[in-house]
């Protein structure tokens, strides 16, 4: 993933990181990447690894990589809760891990700054030796997803820019997730977000202090109304809700955001497509009758995000290097892990 993010920084674009749990979602992402010629980050949460079983999921992603040699692809552990979780992902063959030390190992209780630094640094040392990229998190996101999260609004633990600088310096992470008011899940904002609930000014302040650090936006589904409407039209009961507008993500990308996590939008697209088939054709019972439209609906959303984030057209810009070469880069210092820090 380090190479994907370095290339994205060079090209001034963001890369969507899409969550996967099953074959249809992986196929939807790869079809969208092929369609738009995009490099791509595929990520699995702990919940996904448990749902699909590690080996099934890993082999599916290996198949995706083999079938699409022209697409640079990173396999990322989303929200690792402990050193052991990250270690197991690395040993399985993931090329990138997130150590979310903003929370304690239970994935719910906010951790102290010192605890976060200690566990993240431990993962960085283990991962870099093996050429694997590390994303850390400073500040705490709102909401809960797959049983992970502190809950509450995204405004309770917004990242402090000075602490972000200190964290990047102490840990040597490759990418830094920050909390700017976003939450996981579908219910992010109760109205179209403005500066009072979505702290883009904090993101910009962090980018000014850490101009070369790859920033990560979590909870960045846009939760579009048309996808909510399809679900509700065919028997669903979603409450009205707002996500992160694409324009705000694009503002983030102009200010150092290189990885954009999207999950909810894909969940909405698939569920809407499945509901439509079952509602309109209650006599159908072949899973392919609804999984195929679900896969197509997700491909459409992913392709749209890839275009909006600017990664479209960049798959052929570079050839993926091996993780052995990345490991060597960390060792000889050609891949820097010391952030450039600008004065206040
Ligand atoms: Zn997240």
Short mmCIF file of C-alpha atoms and ligand atoms in Angstrom, two decimals:
data_model
loop_
_atom_site.label_atom_id
_atom_site.label_comp_id
_atom_site.label_asym_id
_atom_site.label_seq_id
_atom_site.Cartn_x
_atom_site.Cartn_y
_atom_site.Cartn_z
CA UNK A 1 0.00 0.00 0.00
CA UNK A 2 2.94 2.34 0.66
CA UNK A 3 3.70 2.37 -3.06
CA UNK A 4 0.04 3.00 -3.97
CA UNK A 5 -0.11 5.95 -1.56
CA UNK A 6 3.26 7.41 -2.60
CA UNK A 7 2.11 7.25 -6.23
CA UNK A 8 -1.22 8.84 -5.30
CA UNK A 9 0.62 11.69 -3.57
CA UNK A 10 2.76 12.19 -6.68
CA UNK A 11 -0.35 12.23 -8.87
CA UNK A 12 -2.40 14.34 -6.45
CA UNK A 13 -5.30 11.90 -6.15
CA UNK A 14 -6.97 9.73 -3.52
CA UNK A 15 -7.44 5.96 -3.51
CA UNK A 16 -10.69 4.37 -2.34
CA UNK A 17 -10.33 1.56 0.18
CA UNK A 18 -13.33 -0.70 -0.14
CA UNK A 19 -14.35 -3.33 2.40
CA UNK A 20 -14.93 -6.92 1.36
CA UNK A 21 -16.64 -9.89 2.99
CA UNK A 22 -17.41 -12.18 0.07
CA UNK A 23 -16.74 -13.04 -3.55
CA UNK A 24 -19.36 -10.75 -5.07
CA UNK A 25 -17.92 -7.67 -3.36
CA UNK A 26 -14.37 -8.51 -4.46
CA UNK A 27 -15.58 -9.06 -8.02
CA UNK A 28 -17.52 -5.78 -7.98
CA UNK A 29 -14.42 -3.84 -6.87
CA UNK A 30 -12.14 -5.50 -9.42
CA UNK A 31 -14.66 -4.97 -12.23
CA UNK A 32 -14.84 -1.27 -11.29
CA UNK A 33 -11.03 -1.03 -11.12
CA UNK A 34 -10.74 -2.64 -14.54
CA UNK A 35 -13.49 -0.45 -15.99
CA UNK A 36 -11.89 2.78 -14.71
CA UNK A 37 -8.24 1.62 -14.88
CA UNK A 38 -7.73 2.31 -11.19
CA UNK A 39 -5.22 1.12 -8.60
CA UNK A 40 -7.19 -0.18 -5.65
CA UNK A 41 -7.11 -0.96 -1.94
CA UNK A 42 -9.22 -3.91 -0.81
CA UNK A 43 -9.67 -4.14 2.95
CA UNK A 44 -11.09 -6.60 5.45
CA UNK A 45 -12.20 -5.84 8.98
CA UNK A 46 -11.87 -8.32 11.81
CA UNK A 47 -15.58 -8.97 11.33
CA UNK A 48 -15.02 -9.78 7.65
CA UNK A 49 -12.16 -12.14 8.45
CA UNK A 50 -14.39 -13.97 10.94
CA UNK A 51 -17.40 -13.99 8.59
CA UNK A 52 -15.60 -15.35 5.53
CA UNK A 53 -12.83 -17.25 7.34
CA UNK A 54 -9.29 -16.02 6.74
CA UNK A 55 -8.30 -18.51 4.10
CA UNK A 56 -11.43 -18.13 1.94
CA UNK A 57 -11.08 -14.37 1.94
CA UNK A 58 -7.34 -14.41 1.31
CA UNK A 59 -7.61 -16.85 -1.61
CA UNK A 60 -10.40 -14.79 -3.17
CA UNK A 61 -8.20 -11.70 -3.10
CA UNK A 62 -5.28 -13.68 -4.43
CA UNK A 63 -7.55 -14.72 -7.32
CA UNK A 64 -8.48 -11.06 -7.88
CA UNK A 65 -4.78 -10.15 -8.10
CA UNK A 66 -3.98 -13.05 -10.44
CA UNK A 67 -6.90 -12.29 -12.74
CA UNK A 68 -6.02 -8.57 -12.92
CA UNK A 69 -2.24 -8.33 -13.23
CA UNK A 70 -2.53 -4.83 -14.70
CA UNK A 71 -4.21 -3.44 -11.55
CA UNK A 72 -2.01 -2.45 -8.57
CA UNK A 73 -3.84 -3.91 -5.58
CA UNK A 74 -3.18 -3.71 -1.86
CA UNK A 75 -4.77 -6.03 0.68
CA UNK A 76 -5.31 -4.20 3.94
CA UNK A 77 -6.39 -5.16 7.46
CA UNK A 78 -8.99 -2.56 8.49
CA UNK A 79 -9.01 -1.56 12.20
CA UNK A 80 -6.62 -4.09 13.68
CA UNK A 81 -7.31 -4.01 17.44
CA UNK A 82 -4.03 -5.53 18.65
CA UNK A 83 -0.50 -6.49 17.70
CA UNK A 84 -1.68 -10.12 17.34
CA UNK A 85 -4.45 -9.21 14.86
CA UNK A 86 -1.98 -7.29 12.69
CA UNK A 87 0.65 -10.03 12.98
CA UNK A 88 -1.85 -12.69 11.87
CA UNK A 89 -2.85 -10.59 8.84
CA UNK A 90 0.81 -10.06 7.89
CA UNK A 91 1.57 -13.76 8.26
CA UNK A 92 -1.42 -14.57 6.09
CA UNK A 93 -0.08 -12.32 3.32
CA UNK A 94 -1.83 -8.96 3.74
CA UNK A 95 0.38 -6.21 2.31
CA UNK A 96 -0.90 -3.53 4.68
CA UNK A 97 -2.40 -3.30 8.17
CA UNK A 98 -4.15 -0.69 10.24
CA UNK A 99 -3.22 -0.72 13.90
CA UNK A 100 -6.08 1.18 15.48
CA UNK A 101 -4.48 1.93 18.82
CA UNK A 102 -6.86 4.83 19.42
CA UNK A 103 -8.99 2.21 21.16
CA UNK A 104 -7.97 -0.47 23.62
CA UNK A 105 -7.94 -4.10 22.50
CA UNK A 106 -11.70 -4.41 23.21
CA UNK A 107 -12.23 -2.11 20.21
CA UNK A 108 -14.49 0.16 22.28
CA UNK A 109 -12.64 1.99 25.07
CA UNK A 110 -10.49 4.99 24.05
CA UNK A 111 -6.80 4.32 24.79
CA UNK A 112 -4.26 6.81 26.13
CA UNK A 113 -1.83 8.51 23.75
CA UNK A 114 1.05 6.53 25.28
CA UNK A 115 -0.75 3.20 24.84
CA UNK A 116 -1.56 4.08 21.24
CA UNK A 117 2.06 5.02 20.45
CA UNK A 118 3.45 1.87 22.09
CA UNK A 119 1.26 -0.68 20.28
CA UNK A 120 1.45 1.14 16.94
CA UNK A 121 5.25 1.36 17.09
CA UNK A 122 5.42 -2.36 17.85
CA UNK A 123 3.32 -3.12 14.76
CA UNK A 124 5.40 -0.72 12.62
CA UNK A 125 8.64 -2.47 13.60
CA UNK A 126 7.22 -5.93 12.85
CA UNK A 127 5.50 -4.87 9.61
CA UNK A 128 8.29 -2.80 8.07
CA UNK A 129 10.79 -5.59 8.55
CA UNK A 130 8.47 -7.60 6.25
CA UNK A 131 7.74 -4.80 3.76
CA UNK A 132 4.20 -4.31 5.01
CA UNK A 133 2.60 -0.87 5.27
CA UNK A 134 1.07 0.47 8.51
CA UNK A 135 -1.80 2.87 9.02
CA UNK A 136 -2.26 4.31 12.51
CA UNK A 137 -5.08 6.33 14.03
CA UNK A 138 -4.94 9.37 16.25
CA UNK A 139 -8.15 10.79 17.68
CA UNK A 140 -11.25 8.58 17.90
CA UNK A 141 -13.91 8.13 15.23
CA UNK A 142 -17.60 8.08 16.07
CA UNK A 143 -20.08 5.25 15.64
CA UNK A 144 -19.71 1.49 15.66
CA UNK A 145 -19.23 -0.86 12.72
CA UNK A 146 -18.79 -4.64 12.86
CA UNK A 147 -18.74 -4.29 16.66
CA UNK A 148 -15.73 -1.95 16.46
CA UNK A 149 -15.89 1.65 17.63
CA UNK A 150 -16.27 3.93 20.63
CA UNK A 151 -19.84 4.84 19.66
CA UNK A 152 -21.19 8.34 20.12
CA UNK A 153 -20.77 11.26 17.77
CA UNK A 154 -17.61 11.84 15.81
CA UNK A 155 -16.97 15.11 17.63
CA UNK A 156 -15.98 13.69 21.03
CA UNK A 157 -12.32 12.99 20.20
CA UNK A 158 -11.39 15.14 17.20
CA UNK A 159 -7.66 14.85 16.39
CA UNK A 160 -5.38 17.48 17.90
CA UNK A 161 -2.88 18.56 15.19
CA UNK A 162 0.07 18.81 17.64
CA UNK A 163 -0.66 15.28 18.83
CA UNK A 164 -0.88 14.08 15.22
CA UNK A 165 2.64 15.44 14.60
CA UNK A 166 4.00 13.80 17.75
CA UNK A 167 2.29 10.51 16.92
CA UNK A 168 3.68 10.43 13.37
CA UNK A 169 7.18 11.18 14.66
CA UNK A 170 7.09 8.59 17.45
CA UNK A 171 5.60 5.71 15.46
CA UNK A 172 6.86 6.07 11.86
CA UNK A 173 3.47 5.07 10.41
CA UNK A 174 3.06 5.23 6.63
CA UNK A 175 -0.49 6.55 6.77
CA UNK A 176 -2.43 8.36 9.43
CA UNK A 177 -6.16 8.12 10.06
CA UNK A 178 -7.53 11.21 11.74
CA UNK A 179 -10.84 11.97 13.42
CA UNK A 180 -12.59 15.03 12.00
CA UNK A 181 -16.18 14.37 13.00
CA UNK A 182 -16.99 11.40 10.75
CA UNK A 183 -18.53 8.19 12.08
CA UNK A 184 -18.76 4.62 10.90
CA UNK A 185 -22.07 3.22 9.64
CA UNK A 186 -25.03 4.75 7.80
CA UNK A 187 -26.10 7.28 10.43
CA UNK A 188 -23.31 9.83 10.31
CA UNK A 189 -25.10 13.18 10.29
CA UNK A 190 -28.71 14.20 10.91
CA UNK A 191 -28.51 16.98 8.32
CA UNK A 192 -26.21 17.90 5.44
CA UNK A 193 -22.90 18.35 7.32
CA UNK A 194 -21.35 21.81 7.64
CA UNK A 195 -18.22 23.08 9.43
CA UNK A 196 -19.85 22.63 12.83
CA UNK A 197 -19.89 18.83 12.53
CA UNK A 198 -17.35 18.03 9.80
CA UNK A 199 -13.99 19.53 10.80
CA UNK A 200 -12.26 19.97 7.45
CA UNK A 201 -10.32 22.87 9.05
CA UNK A 202 -8.66 20.36 11.42
CA UNK A 203 -7.69 18.15 8.46
CA UNK A 204 -6.19 21.14 6.66
CA UNK A 205 -4.28 22.18 9.81
CA UNK A 206 -2.82 18.65 10.15
CA UNK A 207 -1.82 18.58 6.48
CA UNK A 208 -0.03 21.94 6.90
CA UNK A 209 2.04 20.53 9.79
CA UNK A 210 2.60 17.11 8.12
CA UNK A 211 2.73 17.95 4.40
CA UNK A 212 4.15 14.59 3.29
CA UNK A 213 2.12 12.27 5.53
CA UNK A 214 -0.58 10.24 3.80
CA UNK A 215 -3.85 11.05 5.57
CA UNK A 216 -6.76 8.63 5.74
CA UNK A 217 -10.44 9.50 5.94
CA UNK A 218 -12.58 6.86 7.65
CA UNK A 219 -16.34 6.75 7.69
CA UNK A 220 -16.34 8.44 4.29
CA UNK A 221 -19.39 6.98 2.64
CA UNK A 222 -21.57 9.66 1.11
CA UNK A 223 -24.80 7.74 1.90
CA UNK A 224 -26.53 9.10 -1.24
CA UNK A 225 -30.26 9.67 -1.06
CA UNK A 226 -30.98 7.66 -4.24
CA UNK A 227 -29.47 4.52 -2.65
CA UNK A 228 -31.49 5.09 0.54
CA UNK A 229 -34.63 5.62 -1.57
CA UNK A 230 -34.27 2.30 -3.43
CA UNK A 231 -34.07 0.40 -0.13
CA UNK A 232 -37.11 2.19 1.30
CA UNK A 233 -39.10 1.88 -1.94
CA UNK A 234 -38.81 -1.91 -1.79
CA UNK A 235 -39.79 -2.46 1.81
CA UNK A 236 -36.76 -1.15 3.70
CA UNK A 237 -36.98 1.15 6.69
CA UNK A 238 -33.92 3.41 6.71
CA UNK A 239 -34.20 6.62 8.68
CA UNK A 240 -33.20 9.78 6.84
CA UNK A 241 -29.44 10.33 7.11
CA UNK A 242 -26.48 12.16 5.58
CA UNK A 243 -22.93 11.01 4.86
CA UNK A 244 -19.78 12.87 3.86
CA UNK A 245 -20.43 14.84 0.65
CA UNK A 246 -18.08 13.90 -2.19
CA UNK A 247 -17.01 17.61 -2.47
CA UNK A 248 -15.68 17.47 1.11
CA UNK A 249 -13.71 14.29 0.34
CA UNK A 250 -12.30 16.02 -2.74
CA UNK A 251 -11.30 18.99 -0.54
CA UNK A 252 -9.56 16.43 1.72
CA UNK A 253 -7.75 14.92 -1.27
CA UNK A 254 -6.44 18.39 -2.16
CA UNK A 255 -5.10 18.51 1.41
CA UNK A 256 -3.16 15.28 1.82
CA UNK A 257 -5.88 12.60 1.98
CA UNK A 258 -4.63 9.58 0.02
CA UNK A 259 -6.85 6.77 1.32
CA UNK A 260 -10.62 7.08 1.53
CA UNK A 261 -12.54 4.32 3.31
CA UNK A 262 -15.92 3.47 1.83
CA UNK A 263 -18.14 0.63 3.00
CA UNK A 264 -21.68 1.80 3.77
CA UNK A 265 -22.40 3.05 0.22
CA UNK A 266 -21.60 -0.41 -1.16
CA UNK A 267 -23.75 -2.09 1.47
CA UNK A 268 -26.65 0.20 0.56
CA UNK A 269 -26.23 -0.44 -3.17
CA UNK A 270 -26.21 -4.22 -2.77
CA UNK A 271 -29.11 -4.31 -0.35
CA UNK A 272 -31.22 -2.04 -2.57
CA UNK A 273 -30.61 -4.25 -5.61
CA UNK A 274 -31.48 -7.43 -3.69
CA UNK A 275 -34.64 -5.89 -2.20
CA UNK A 276 -35.78 -4.78 -5.65
CA UNK A 277 -35.52 -8.27 -7.13
CA UNK A 278 -37.23 -9.96 -4.19
CA UNK A 279 -39.99 -7.33 -4.12
CA UNK A 280 -40.67 -7.37 -7.84
CA UNK A 281 -40.25 -11.12 -8.38
CA UNK A 282 -41.26 -12.91 -5.17
CA UNK A 283 -41.32 -16.20 -7.06
CA UNK A 284 -37.53 -16.14 -7.55
CA UNK A 285 -35.28 -18.25 -5.32
CA UNK A 286 -31.98 -18.65 -7.19
CA UNK A 287 -29.37 -16.57 -5.30
CA UNK A 288 -27.80 -15.63 -8.63
CA UNK A 289 -31.01 -13.79 -9.56
CA UNK A 290 -30.33 -11.20 -6.86
CA UNK A 291 -26.55 -11.49 -6.31
CA UNK A 292 -25.79 -10.55 -9.91
CA UNK A 293 -27.75 -7.26 -9.78
CA UNK A 294 -26.26 -6.64 -6.30
CA UNK A 295 -22.75 -7.07 -7.68
CA UNK A 296 -23.54 -4.74 -10.59
CA UNK A 297 -24.99 -2.10 -8.26
CA UNK A 298 -21.86 -2.16 -6.12
CA UNK A 299 -19.59 -1.98 -9.19
CA UNK A 300 -21.44 1.16 -10.27
CA UNK A 301 -20.91 2.91 -6.92
CA UNK A 302 -17.24 1.87 -6.70
CA UNK A 303 -16.52 3.04 -10.27
CA UNK A 304 -18.18 6.37 -9.48
CA UNK A 305 -16.07 6.85 -6.34
CA UNK A 306 -12.87 5.88 -8.20
CA UNK A 307 -13.62 8.58 -10.74
CA UNK A 308 -14.51 11.15 -8.05
CA UNK A 309 -11.38 10.40 -5.98
CA UNK A 310 -9.17 10.81 -9.07
CA UNK A 311 -7.57 7.35 -9.06
CA UNK A 312 -9.27 6.43 -12.37
CA UNK A 313 -6.79 6.12 -15.24
CA UNK A 314 -3.76 5.65 -12.95
CA UNK A 315 -3.50 1.84 -12.88
CA UNK A 316 -0.89 1.82 -15.63
CA UNK A 317 1.32 4.59 -14.19
CA UNK A 318 3.63 2.18 -12.42
CA UNK A 319 4.48 -1.46 -11.86
CA UNK A 320 3.91 -2.92 -8.40
CA UNK A 321 7.15 -3.66 -6.56
CA UNK A 322 7.52 -6.71 -4.34
CA UNK A 323 7.18 -6.44 -0.57
CA UNK A 324 10.78 -7.70 -0.34
CA UNK A 325 11.87 -4.57 -2.22
CA UNK A 326 9.71 -2.42 0.08
CA UNK A 327 11.29 -4.10 3.14
CA UNK A 328 14.72 -3.27 1.76
CA UNK A 329 13.59 0.35 1.25
CA UNK A 330 12.59 0.66 4.90
CA UNK A 331 15.88 -0.90 5.99
CA UNK A 332 18.19 1.27 3.90
CA UNK A 333 16.16 4.42 4.54
CA UNK A 334 15.13 5.03 0.91
CA UNK A 335 11.52 4.73 2.13
CA UNK A 336 11.29 7.36 4.80
CA UNK A 337 9.42 6.77 8.03
CA UNK A 338 10.37 10.14 9.54
CA UNK A 339 7.63 12.61 8.72
CA UNK A 340 8.44 16.05 7.36
CA UNK A 341 7.18 18.48 10.00
CA UNK A 342 6.43 22.08 9.09
CA UNK A 343 6.61 24.88 11.67
CA UNK A 344 3.31 26.18 13.08
ZN1 LIG B 1 -12.78 2.94 9.88
#
